[in-house]
mmCIF file of C-alpha atoms in Angstrom:
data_model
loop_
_atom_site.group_PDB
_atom_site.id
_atom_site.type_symbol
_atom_site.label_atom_id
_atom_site.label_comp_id
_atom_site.label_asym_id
_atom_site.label_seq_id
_atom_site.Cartn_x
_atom_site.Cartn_y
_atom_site.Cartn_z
ATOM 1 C CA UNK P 1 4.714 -22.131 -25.146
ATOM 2 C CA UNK P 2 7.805 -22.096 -27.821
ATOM 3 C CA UNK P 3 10.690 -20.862 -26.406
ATOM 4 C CA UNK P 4 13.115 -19.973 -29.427
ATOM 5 C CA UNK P 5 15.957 -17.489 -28.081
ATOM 6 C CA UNK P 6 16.905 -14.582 -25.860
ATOM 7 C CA UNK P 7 16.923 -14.338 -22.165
ATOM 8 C CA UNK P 8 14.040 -16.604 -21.728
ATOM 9 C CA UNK P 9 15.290 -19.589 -23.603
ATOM 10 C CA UNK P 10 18.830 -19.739 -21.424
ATOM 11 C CA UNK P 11 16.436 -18.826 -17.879
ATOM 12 C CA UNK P 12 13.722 -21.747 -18.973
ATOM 13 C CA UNK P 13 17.216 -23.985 -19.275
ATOM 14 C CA UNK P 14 18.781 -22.794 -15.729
ATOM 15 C CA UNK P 15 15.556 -23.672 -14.241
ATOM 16 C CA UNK P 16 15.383 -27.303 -15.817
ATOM 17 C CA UNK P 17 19.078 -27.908 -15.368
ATOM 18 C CA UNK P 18 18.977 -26.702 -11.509
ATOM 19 C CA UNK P 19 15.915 -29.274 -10.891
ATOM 20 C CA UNK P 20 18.249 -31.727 -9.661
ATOM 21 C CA UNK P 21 20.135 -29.632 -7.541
ATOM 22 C CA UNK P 22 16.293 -28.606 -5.846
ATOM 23 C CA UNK P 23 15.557 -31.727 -5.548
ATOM 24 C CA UNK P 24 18.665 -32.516 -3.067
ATOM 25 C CA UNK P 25 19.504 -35.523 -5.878
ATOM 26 C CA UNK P 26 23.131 -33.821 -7.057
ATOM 27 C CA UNK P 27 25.221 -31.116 -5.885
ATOM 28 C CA UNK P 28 26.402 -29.426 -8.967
ATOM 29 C CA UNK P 29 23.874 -29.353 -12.126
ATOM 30 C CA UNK P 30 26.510 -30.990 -14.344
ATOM 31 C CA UNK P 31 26.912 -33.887 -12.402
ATOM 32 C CA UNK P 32 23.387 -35.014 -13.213
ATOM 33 C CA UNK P 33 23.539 -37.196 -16.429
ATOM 34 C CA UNK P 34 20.033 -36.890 -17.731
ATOM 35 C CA UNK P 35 19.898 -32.893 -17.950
ATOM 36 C CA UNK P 36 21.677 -30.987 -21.143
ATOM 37 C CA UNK P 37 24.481 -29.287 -19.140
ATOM 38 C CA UNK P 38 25.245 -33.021 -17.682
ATOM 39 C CA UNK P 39 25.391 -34.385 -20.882
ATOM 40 C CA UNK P 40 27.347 -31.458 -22.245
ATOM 41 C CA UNK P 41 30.119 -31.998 -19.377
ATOM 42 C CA UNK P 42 30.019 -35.322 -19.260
ATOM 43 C CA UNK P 43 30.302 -36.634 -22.892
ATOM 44 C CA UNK P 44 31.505 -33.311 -24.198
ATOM 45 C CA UNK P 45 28.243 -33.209 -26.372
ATOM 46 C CA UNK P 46 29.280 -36.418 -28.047
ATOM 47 C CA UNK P 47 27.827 -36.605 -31.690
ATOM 48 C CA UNK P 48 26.959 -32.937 -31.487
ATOM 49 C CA UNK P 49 23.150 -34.334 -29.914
ATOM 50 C CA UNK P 50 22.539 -31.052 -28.152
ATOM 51 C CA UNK P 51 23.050 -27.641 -29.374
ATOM 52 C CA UNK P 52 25.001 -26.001 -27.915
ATOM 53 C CA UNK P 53 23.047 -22.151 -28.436
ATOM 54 C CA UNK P 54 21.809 -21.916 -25.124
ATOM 55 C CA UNK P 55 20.152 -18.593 -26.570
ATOM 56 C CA UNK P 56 23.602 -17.208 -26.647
ATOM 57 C CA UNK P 57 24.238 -16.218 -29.617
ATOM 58 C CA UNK P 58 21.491 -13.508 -29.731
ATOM 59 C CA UNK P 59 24.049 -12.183 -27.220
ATOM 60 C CA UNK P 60 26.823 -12.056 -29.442
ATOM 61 C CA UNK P 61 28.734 -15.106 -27.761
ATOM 62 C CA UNK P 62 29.020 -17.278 -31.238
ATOM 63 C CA UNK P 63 32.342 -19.419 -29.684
ATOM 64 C CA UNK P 64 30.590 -23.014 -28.591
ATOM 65 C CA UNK P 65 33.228 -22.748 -25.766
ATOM 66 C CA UNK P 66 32.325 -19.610 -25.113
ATOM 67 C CA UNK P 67 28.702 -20.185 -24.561
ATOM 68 C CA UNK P 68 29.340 -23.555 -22.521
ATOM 69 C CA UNK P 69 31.497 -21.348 -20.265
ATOM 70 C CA UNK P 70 29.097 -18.888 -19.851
ATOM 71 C CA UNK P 71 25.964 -20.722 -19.388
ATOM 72 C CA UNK P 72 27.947 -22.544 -16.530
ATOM 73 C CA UNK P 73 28.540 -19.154 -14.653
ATOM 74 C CA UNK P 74 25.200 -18.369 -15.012
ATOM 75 C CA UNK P 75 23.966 -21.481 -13.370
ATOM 76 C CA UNK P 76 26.429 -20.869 -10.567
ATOM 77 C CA UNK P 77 25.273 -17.415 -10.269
ATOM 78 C CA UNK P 78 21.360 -18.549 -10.392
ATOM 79 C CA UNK P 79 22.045 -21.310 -7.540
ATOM 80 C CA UNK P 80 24.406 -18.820 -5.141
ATOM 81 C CA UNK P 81 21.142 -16.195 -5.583
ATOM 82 C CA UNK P 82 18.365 -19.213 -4.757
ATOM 83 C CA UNK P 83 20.738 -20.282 -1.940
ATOM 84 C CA UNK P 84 20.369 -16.710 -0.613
ATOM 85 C CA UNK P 85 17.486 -15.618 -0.652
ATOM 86 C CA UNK P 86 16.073 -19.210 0.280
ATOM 87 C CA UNK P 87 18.076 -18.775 3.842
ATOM 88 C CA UNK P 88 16.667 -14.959 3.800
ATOM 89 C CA UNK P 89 12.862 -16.260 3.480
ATOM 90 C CA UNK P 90 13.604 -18.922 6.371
ATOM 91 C CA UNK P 91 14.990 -16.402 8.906
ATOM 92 C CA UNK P 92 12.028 -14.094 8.128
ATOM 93 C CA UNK P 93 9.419 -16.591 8.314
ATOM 94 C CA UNK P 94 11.080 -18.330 11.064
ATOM 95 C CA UNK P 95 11.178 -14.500 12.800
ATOM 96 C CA UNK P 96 7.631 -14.033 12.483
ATOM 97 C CA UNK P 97 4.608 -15.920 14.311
ATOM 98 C CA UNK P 98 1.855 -18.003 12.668
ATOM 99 C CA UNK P 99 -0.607 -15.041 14.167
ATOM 100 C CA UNK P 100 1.465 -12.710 12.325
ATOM 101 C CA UNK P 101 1.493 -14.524 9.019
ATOM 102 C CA UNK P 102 -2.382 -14.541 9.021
ATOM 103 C CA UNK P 103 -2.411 -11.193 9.893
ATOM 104 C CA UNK P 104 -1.053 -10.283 6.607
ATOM 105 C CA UNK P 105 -4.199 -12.167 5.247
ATOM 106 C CA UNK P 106 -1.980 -14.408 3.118
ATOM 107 C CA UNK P 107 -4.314 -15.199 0.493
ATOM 108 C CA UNK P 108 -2.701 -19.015 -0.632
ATOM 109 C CA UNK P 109 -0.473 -21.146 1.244
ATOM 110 C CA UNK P 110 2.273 -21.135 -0.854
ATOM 111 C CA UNK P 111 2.748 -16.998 -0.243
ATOM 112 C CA UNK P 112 3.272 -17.567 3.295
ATOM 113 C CA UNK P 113 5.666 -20.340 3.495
ATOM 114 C CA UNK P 114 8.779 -21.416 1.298
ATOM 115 C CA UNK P 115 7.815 -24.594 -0.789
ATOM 116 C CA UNK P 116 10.026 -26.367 -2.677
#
């Protein structure tokens, strides 16, 4: 799939650059060196490596700091939102019995129980 612009392109990037946060190795995104918003903090895009479009500027943000600042609230936002709703889907599975869960004829494994 080629991802160009728009919405998609900057959610396809939150979800890469919030991997490491998932995966319990860092606890910001930008504090993980080998993923663009890392590299962006951290070396302050040295040599211009990485664009900097994030898919932004079909949004009208054409500033480079601009768009940095942005995409950083919308990681923050992204992560607050998974942190909620993951401790919502806990207390309701948690809440309800393994009888109850294959009551609702859960058709694969992964609908029943929170992976990742």
């Amino acid at each position: 799939m080629i991802v160009e612009n728009g919405e998609t392109l900057i959610n396809c990037l939150a979800y890469i650059d919030l991997n490491p946060v998932r995966a319990g190795i860092v606890d910001k995104p930008e504090d993980y060196r080998w993923n663009s918003i890392g590299y962006h903090v951290q070396t302050d895009n040295r040599d211009d490596f990485l664009s900097l479009d994030f898919g932004l500027k079909v949004f009208g943000i054409l500033d480079k700091d601009a768009r940095l600042d942005y995409y950083m609230k919308f990681l923050y936002e992204i992560r607050t939102m998974n942190k909620k709703k993951a401790e919502e889907l806990k207390e309701e599975v948690s809440k309800s019995s393994m009888i109850d869960r294959f009551k609702s004829r859960t058709r694969y494994f992964s609908d029943s129980c929170i992976i990742g």
